[in-house]
Coordinates of C-alpha atoms (C1' of nucleotides) in Angstrom, one line a residue:
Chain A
X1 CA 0.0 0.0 0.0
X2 CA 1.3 3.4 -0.7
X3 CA 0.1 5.7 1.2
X4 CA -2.6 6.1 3.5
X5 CA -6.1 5.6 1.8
X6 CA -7.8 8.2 4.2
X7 CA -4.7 10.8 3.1
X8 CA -5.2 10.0 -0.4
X9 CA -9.4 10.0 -0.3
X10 CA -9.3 13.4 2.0
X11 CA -7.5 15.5 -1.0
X12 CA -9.6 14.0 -3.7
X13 CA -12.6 14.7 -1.6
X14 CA -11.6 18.3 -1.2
X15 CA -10.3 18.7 -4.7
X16 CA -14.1 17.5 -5.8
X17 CA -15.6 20.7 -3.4
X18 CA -13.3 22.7 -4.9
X19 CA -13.9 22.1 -8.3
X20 CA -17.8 22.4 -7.9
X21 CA -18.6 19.0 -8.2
X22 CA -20.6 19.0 -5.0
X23 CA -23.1 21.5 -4.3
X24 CA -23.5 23.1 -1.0
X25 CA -25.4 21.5 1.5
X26 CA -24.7 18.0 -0.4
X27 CA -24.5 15.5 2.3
X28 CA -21.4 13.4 1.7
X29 CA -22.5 9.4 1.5
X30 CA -20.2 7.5 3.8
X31 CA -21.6 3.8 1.7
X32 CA -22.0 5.6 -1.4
X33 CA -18.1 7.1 -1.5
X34 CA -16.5 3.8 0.3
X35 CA -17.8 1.8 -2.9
X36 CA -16.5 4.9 -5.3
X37 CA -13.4 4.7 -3.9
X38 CA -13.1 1.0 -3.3
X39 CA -12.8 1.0 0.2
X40 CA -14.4 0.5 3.2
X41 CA -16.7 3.2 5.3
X42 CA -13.4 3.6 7.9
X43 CA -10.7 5.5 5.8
X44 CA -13.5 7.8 4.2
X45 CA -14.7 9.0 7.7
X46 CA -11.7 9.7 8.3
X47 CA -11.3 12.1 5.5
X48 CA -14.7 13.4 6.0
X49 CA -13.2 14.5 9.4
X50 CA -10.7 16.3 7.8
X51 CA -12.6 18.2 5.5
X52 CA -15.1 18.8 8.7
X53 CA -11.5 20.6 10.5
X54 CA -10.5 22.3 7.3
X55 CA -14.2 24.1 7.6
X56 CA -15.3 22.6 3.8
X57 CA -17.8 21.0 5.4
X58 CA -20.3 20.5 8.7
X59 CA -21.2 17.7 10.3
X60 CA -24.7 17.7 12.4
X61 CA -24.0 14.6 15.0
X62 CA -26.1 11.2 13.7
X63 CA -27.4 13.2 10.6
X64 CA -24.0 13.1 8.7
X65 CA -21.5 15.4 6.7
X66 CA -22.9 18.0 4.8
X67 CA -20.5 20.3 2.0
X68 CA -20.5 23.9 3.2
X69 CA -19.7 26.1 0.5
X70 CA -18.9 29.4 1.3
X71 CA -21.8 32.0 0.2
X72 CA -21.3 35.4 -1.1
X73 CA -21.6 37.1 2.2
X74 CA -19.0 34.7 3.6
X75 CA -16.8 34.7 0.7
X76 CA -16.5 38.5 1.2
X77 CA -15.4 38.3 4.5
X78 CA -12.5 35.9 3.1
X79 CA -11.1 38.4 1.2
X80 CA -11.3 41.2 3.5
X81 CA -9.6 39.0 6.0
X82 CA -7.1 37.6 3.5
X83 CA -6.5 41.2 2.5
X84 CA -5.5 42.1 6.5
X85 CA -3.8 39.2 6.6
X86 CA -1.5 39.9 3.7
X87 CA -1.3 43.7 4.6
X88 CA 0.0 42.1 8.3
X89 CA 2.6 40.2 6.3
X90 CA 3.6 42.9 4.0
X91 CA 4.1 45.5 6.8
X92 CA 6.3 43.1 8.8
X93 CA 8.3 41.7 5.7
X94 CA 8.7 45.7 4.9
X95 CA 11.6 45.3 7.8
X96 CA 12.7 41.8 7.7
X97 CA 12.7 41.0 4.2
X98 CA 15.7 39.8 2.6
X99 CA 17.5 40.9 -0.5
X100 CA 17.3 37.6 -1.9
X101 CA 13.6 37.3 -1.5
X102 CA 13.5 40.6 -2.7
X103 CA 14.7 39.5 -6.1
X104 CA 12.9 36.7 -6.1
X105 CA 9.4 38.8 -5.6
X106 CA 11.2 41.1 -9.1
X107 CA 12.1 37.5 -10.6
X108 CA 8.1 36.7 -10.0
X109 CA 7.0 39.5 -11.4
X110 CA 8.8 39.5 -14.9
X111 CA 7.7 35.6 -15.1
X112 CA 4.6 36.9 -14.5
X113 CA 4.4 39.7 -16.7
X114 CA 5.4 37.3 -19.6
X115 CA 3.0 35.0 -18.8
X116 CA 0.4 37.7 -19.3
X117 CA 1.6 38.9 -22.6
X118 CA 1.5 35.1 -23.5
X119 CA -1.7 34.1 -22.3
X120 CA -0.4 31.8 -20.7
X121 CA -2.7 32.1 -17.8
X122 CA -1.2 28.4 -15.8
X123 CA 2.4 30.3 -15.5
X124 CA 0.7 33.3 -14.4
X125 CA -1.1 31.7 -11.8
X126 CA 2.5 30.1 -10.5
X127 CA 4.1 32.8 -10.3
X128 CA 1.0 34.8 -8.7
X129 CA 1.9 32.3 -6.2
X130 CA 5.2 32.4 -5.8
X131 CA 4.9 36.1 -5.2
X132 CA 2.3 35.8 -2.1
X133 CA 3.9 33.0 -0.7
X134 CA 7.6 35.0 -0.5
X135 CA 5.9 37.7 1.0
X136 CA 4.4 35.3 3.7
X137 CA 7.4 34.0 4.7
X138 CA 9.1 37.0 4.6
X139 CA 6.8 37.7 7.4
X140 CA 9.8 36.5 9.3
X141 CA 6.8 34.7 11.3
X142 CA 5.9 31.4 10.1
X143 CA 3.0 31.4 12.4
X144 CA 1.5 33.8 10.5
X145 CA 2.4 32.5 7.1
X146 CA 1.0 29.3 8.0
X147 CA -2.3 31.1 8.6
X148 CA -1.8 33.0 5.2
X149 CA -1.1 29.9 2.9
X150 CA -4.2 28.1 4.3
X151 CA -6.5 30.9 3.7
X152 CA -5.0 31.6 -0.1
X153 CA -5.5 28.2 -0.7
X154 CA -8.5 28.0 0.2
X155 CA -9.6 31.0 -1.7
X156 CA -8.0 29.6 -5.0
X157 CA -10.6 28.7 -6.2
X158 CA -12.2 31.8 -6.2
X159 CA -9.4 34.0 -7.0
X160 CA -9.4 32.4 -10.6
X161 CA -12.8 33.1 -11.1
X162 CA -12.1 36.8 -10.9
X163 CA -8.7 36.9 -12.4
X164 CA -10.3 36.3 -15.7
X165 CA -11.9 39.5 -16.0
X166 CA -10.6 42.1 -18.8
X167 CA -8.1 43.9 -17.9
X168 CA -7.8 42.4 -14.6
X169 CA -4.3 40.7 -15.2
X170 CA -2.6 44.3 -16.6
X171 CA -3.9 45.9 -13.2
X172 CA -2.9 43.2 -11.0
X173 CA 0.7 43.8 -12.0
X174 CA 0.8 47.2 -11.5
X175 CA -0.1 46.1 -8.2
X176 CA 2.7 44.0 -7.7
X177 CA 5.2 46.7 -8.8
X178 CA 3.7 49.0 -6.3
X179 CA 4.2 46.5 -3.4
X180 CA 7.5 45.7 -4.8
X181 CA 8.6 49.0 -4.8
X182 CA 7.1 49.3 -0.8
X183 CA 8.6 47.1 0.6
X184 CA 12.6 47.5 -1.5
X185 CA 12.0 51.3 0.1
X186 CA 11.3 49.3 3.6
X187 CA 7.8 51.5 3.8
X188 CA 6.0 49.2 6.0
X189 CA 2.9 51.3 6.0
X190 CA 2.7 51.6 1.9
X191 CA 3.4 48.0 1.8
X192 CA 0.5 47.2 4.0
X193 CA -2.1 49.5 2.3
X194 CA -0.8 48.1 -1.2
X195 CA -1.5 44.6 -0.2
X196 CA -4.5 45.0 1.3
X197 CA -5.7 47.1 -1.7
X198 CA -4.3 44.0 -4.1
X199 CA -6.4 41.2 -2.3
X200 CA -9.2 43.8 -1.7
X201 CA -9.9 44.5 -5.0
X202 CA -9.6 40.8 -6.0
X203 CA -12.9 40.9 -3.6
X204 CA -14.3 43.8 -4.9
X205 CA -14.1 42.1 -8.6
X206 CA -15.5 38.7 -7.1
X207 CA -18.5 40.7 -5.7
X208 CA -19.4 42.1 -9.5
X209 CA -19.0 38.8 -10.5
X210 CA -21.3 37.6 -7.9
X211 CA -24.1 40.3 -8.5
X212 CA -23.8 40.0 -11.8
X213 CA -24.0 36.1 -12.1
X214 CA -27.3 36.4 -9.8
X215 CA -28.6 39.5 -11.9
X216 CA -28.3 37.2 -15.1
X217 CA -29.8 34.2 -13.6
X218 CA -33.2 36.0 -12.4
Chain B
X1 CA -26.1 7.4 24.6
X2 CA -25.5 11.6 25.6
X3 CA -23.2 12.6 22.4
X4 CA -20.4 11.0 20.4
X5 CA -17.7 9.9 21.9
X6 CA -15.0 11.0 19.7
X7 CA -16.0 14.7 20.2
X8 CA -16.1 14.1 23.8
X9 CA -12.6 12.0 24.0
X10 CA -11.6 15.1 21.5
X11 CA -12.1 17.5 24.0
X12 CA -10.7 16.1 27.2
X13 CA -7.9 15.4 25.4
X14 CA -7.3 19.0 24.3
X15 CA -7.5 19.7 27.9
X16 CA -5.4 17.4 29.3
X17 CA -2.3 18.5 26.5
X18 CA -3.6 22.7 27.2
X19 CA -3.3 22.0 31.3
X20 CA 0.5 20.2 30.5
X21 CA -0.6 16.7 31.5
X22 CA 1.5 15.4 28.2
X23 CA 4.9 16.6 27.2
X24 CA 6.3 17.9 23.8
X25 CA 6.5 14.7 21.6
X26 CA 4.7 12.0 24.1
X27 CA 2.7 9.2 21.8
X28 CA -1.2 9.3 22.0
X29 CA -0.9 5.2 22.3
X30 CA -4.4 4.5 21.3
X31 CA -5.0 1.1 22.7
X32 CA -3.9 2.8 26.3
X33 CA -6.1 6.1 25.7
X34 CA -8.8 3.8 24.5
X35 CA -8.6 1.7 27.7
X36 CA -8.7 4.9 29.5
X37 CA -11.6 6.1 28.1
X38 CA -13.1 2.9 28.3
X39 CA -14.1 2.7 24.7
X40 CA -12.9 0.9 21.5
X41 CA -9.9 2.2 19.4
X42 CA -12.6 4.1 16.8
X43 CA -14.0 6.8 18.3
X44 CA -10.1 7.6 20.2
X45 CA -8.8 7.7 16.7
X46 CA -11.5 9.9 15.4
X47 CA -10.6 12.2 18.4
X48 CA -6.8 12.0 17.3
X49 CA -7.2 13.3 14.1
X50 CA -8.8 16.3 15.7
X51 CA -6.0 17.2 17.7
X52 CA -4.2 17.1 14.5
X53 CA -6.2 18.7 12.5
X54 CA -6.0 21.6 15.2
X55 CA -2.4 21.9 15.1
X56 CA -1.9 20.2 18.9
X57 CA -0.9 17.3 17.8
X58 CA 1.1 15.6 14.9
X59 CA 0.6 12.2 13.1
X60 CA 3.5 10.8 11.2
X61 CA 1.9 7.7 9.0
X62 CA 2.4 4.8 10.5
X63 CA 3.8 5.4 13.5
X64 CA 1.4 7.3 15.3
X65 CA 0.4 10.7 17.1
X66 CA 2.3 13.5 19.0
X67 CA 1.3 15.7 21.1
X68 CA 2.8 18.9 20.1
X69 CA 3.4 21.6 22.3
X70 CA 4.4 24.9 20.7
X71 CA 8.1 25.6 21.5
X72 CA 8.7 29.3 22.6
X73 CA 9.4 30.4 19.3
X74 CA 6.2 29.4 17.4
X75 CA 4.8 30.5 20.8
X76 CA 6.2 34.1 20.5
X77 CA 5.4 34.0 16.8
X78 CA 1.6 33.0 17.8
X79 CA 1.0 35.7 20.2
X80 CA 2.7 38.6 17.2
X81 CA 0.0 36.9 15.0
X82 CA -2.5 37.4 17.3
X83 CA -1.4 41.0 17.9
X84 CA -1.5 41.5 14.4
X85 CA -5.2 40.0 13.9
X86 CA -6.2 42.1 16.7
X87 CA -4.8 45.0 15.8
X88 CA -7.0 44.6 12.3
X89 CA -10.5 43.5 14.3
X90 CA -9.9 47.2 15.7
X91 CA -9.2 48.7 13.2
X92 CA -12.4 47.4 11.1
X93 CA -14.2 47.6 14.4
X94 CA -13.2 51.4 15.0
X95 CA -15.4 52.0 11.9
X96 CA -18.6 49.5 12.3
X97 CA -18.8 49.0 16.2
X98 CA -22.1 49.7 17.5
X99 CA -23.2 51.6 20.5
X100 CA -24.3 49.0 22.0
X101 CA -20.8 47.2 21.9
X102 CA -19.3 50.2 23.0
X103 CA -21.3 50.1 26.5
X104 CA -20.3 46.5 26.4
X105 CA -16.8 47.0 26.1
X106 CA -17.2 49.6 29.0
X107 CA -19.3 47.5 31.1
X108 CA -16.2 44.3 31.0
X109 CA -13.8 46.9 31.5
X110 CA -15.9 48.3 34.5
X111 CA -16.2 44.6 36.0
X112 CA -12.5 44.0 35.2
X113 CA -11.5 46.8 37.4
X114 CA -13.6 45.5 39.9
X115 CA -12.0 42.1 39.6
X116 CA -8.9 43.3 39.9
X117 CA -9.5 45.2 43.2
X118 CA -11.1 42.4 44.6
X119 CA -8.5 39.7 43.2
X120 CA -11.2 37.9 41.6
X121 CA -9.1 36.4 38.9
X122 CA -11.2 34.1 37.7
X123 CA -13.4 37.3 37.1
X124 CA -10.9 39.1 35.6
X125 CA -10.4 36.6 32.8
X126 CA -14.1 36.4 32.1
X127 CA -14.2 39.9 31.8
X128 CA -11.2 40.3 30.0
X129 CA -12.5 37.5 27.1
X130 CA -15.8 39.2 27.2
X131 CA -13.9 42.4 26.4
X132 CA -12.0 41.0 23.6
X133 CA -14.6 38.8 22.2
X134 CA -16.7 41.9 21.6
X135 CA -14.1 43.1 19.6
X136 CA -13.7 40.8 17.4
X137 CA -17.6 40.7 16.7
X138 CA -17.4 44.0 16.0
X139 CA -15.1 43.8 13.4
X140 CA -18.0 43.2 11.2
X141 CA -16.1 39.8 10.3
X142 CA -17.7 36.8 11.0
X143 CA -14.7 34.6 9.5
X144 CA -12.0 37.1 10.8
X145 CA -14.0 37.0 14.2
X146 CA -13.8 33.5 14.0
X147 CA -10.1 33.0 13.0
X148 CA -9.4 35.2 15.9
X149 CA -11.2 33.2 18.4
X150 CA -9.4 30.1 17.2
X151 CA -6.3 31.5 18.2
X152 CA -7.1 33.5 21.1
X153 CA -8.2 30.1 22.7
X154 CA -5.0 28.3 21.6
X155 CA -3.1 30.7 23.3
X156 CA -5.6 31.2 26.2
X157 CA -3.2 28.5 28.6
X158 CA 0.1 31.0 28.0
X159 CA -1.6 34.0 28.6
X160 CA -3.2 33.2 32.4
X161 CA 0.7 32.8 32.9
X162 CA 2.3 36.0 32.1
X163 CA -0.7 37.8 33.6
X164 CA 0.6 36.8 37.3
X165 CA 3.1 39.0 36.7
X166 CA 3.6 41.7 39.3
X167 CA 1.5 44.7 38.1
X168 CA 0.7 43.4 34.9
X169 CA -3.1 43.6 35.7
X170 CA -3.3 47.3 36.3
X171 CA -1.4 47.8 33.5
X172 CA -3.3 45.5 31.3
X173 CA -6.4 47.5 32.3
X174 CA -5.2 51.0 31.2
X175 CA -4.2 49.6 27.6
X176 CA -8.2 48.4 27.6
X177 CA -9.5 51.6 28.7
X178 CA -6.7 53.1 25.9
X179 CA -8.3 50.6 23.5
X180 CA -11.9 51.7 24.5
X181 CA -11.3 55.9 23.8
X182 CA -9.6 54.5 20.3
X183 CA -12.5 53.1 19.3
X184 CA -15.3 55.8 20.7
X185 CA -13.2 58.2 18.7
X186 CA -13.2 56.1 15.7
X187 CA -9.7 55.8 15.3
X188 CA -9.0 52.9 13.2
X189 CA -5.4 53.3 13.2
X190 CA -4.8 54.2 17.3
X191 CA -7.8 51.4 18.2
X192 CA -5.4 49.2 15.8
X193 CA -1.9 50.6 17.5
X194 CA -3.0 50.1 21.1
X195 CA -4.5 46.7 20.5
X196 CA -1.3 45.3 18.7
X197 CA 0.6 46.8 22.2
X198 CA -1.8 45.3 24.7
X199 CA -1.3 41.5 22.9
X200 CA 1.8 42.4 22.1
X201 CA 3.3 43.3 25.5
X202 CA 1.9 40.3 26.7
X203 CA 4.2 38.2 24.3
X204 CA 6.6 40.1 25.5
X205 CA 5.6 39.1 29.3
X206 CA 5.3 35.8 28.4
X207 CA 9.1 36.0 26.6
X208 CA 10.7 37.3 29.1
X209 CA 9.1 34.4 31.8
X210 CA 10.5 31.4 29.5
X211 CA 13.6 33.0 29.4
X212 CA 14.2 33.8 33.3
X213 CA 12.6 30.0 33.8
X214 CA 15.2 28.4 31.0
X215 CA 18.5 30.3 33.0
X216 CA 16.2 29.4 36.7
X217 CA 16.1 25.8 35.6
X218 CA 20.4 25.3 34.7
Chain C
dA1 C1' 31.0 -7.5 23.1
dA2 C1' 29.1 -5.7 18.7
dT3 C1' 26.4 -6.5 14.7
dC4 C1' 23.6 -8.4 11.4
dA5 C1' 19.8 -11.6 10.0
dC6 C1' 15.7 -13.4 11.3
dA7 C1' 11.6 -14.3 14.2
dT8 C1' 8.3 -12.3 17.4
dT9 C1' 5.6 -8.8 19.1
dA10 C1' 3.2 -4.5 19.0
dT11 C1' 0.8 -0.9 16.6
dT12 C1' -1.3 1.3 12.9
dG13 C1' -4.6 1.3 9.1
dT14 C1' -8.6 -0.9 7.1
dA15 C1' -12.6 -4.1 6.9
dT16 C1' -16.5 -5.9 8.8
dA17 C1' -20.0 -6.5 12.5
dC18 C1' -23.2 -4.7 15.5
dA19 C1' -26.1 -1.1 18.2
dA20 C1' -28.6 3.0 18.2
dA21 C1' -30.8 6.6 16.1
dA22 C1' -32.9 8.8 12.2
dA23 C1' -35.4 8.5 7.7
dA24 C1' -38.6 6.3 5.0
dG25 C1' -42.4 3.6 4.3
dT26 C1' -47.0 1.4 5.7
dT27 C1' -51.3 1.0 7.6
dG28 C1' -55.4 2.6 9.6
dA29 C1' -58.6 6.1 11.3
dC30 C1' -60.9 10.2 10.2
Chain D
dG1 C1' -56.9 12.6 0.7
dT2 C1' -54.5 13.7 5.3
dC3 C1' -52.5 12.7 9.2
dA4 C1' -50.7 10.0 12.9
dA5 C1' -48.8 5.8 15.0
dC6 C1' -46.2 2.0 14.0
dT7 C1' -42.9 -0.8 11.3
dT8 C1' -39.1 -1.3 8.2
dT9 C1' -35.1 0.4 6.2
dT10 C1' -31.1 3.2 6.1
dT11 C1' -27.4 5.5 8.2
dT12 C1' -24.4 6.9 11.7
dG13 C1' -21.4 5.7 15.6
dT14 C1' -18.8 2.2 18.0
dA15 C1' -16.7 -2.4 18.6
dT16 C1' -14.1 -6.0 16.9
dA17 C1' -11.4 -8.6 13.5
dC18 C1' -7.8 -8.7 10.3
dA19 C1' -3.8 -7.2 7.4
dA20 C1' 0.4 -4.7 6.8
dT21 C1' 4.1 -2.3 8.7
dA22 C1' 7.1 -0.8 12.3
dA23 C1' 9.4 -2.0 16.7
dT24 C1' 11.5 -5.3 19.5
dG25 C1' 13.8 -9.4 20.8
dT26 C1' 16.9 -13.4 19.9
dG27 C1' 20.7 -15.8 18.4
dA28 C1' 24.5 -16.7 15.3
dT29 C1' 28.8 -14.8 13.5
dT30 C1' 32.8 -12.1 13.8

DNA sequence: AATCACATTATTGTATACAAAAAAGTTGAC
DNA sequence: GTCAACTTTTTTGTATACAATAATGTGATT
């Protein structure tokens, strides 16, 4: 055996929420997913625990696990927090960072600006990445970072969504220039207000697309 | 039967690893816990993962779980996170808390004067969660509310600790009181200051008591 | 005595069995 | 036809059984 079934079963599970296969309030069949898998009801309640911690879904005691997708009103409050949460980092990276990291975060950037003039939207979203998570760790607190990566991954799903608006891509690396440019100058304050501006909009756009998905479906 | 088990088992556990019955790295032996707890391996395991999933505890595959206790780095770097989450509940909260949360927030601060002039400890730390609870509801962030909860709980165990301290009570009151006229004034950026201090000073606190116990103890 | 190979034991991970509770179905009165 | 009480089925939660892997012990060899 490989790896641990329930390991292996808890990430596909997760990946299926993510990727919208599973609507919310879904309750997640212990029988039915033991015979999809090919295993028995043990290792898949064990993975349905996990997703239970990881806040992907609810369980009500005898009645079973149930998805929990995020609604709008939630999802907004993701992004605001993410948006703190990254202005937190980006203030204390502002006086910690590292000249390595800082080139690294410029390295980022010109991946990522080629990946925009070549539509090629899978490198861009690496590189994206790449950029948050260095800031993160320059945190110099890998607490915190911890805290950060689970929320951005957990938003990823999302943040595509929004990300493939017009114009969206051009303006987003601005952005990154800006915070860039904060933190080199050690500005912890600038760097802050830049990230949280960055992630905030991302939220901002995500609302429009909300409104505008419900607008069009009435 | 009252309720499950496992969420039963889950929580005594957390208690007994929060209150220092179990040392950094100790095994969570299941057939002994389950023996203990005078129930089958199942719902002990379901409690384990849990504690993992919750950061107290560690499970490498195969071999079993760990109790992990925070060392007093990722300690310190816990309590600057929750300085930092904090410090962004007041600021939010400066510009949406209600009237009604204000009194609140006068009303702990009134009883945790009182506690403290009656060494009602026990009071004091009622009061004094009371008081920071309400500010994290009035972020206007139900996620970032919760997220700050989570934590403020982790650390709850450390910080009964460093408030024995000589003084540290009074002290501790006027940075409320501080916080309090931040926030009636609608000063995001003070409410967010002198909440990042008051958390802050008590990481500090709590530094400064690891390190006189570490030289105490060669 | 130290070390390696092998056998034994212990422990984790998974499957299955069973008990208790909830959901679904059935019957009968109105 | 509707509703309520009861029965049956389904499903969760727990116990136990089994399989696979890691830990431990033993003995031969040097």
């Amino acid at each position: 055996m490989e790896i641990r079934h329930a390991d292996r079963i808890a990430d596909a599970l997760e990946e299926l929420v993510f990727t919208g296969q599973f609507n919310d309030g879904d309750r997640l069949d212990e029988i039915r997913l033991a015979k999809q898998f090919g295993v028995s009801r043990t290792p898949i309640r064990e993975a349905l625990q996990r997703l239970v911690a990881s806040g992907i879904a609810e369980q009500i005691p005898r009645r079973g696990v149930f998805v929990r997708q995020p609604g709008p009103v939630e999802l907004m409050e993701m992004f605001e927090t993410m948006a703190e949460i990254e202005a937190v980092c980006g203030r204390l990276a502002a006086r910690r960072i590292s000249d390595e990291a800082l080139r690294e975060l410029e390295e980022a950037n010109a991946l990522c600006r080629e990946a925009v003039t070549a539509h090629d939207t899978d490198a861009y979203y690496r590189e994206n990445e790449r950029f948050h998570h260095t800031i993160y760790a320059q945190s110099g607190n890998s607490y915190l970072a911890g805290q950060a990566l689970r929320l951005h991954r957990r938003l990823k799903p999302f943040r595509r969504l929004q990300l493939r608006l017009r114009g969206r891509l051009a303006q987003s690396m601005a952005e990154h220039e800006e915070i860039v440019d904060a933190l080199k100058a050690g500005d912890d304050q600038r760097a802050a207000s830049a990230l949280r501006d960055h992630v905030g909009i991302q939220g901002e756009k995500f609302r429009h697309l909300i409104t505008e998905l419900r607008t069009a479906a009435q």
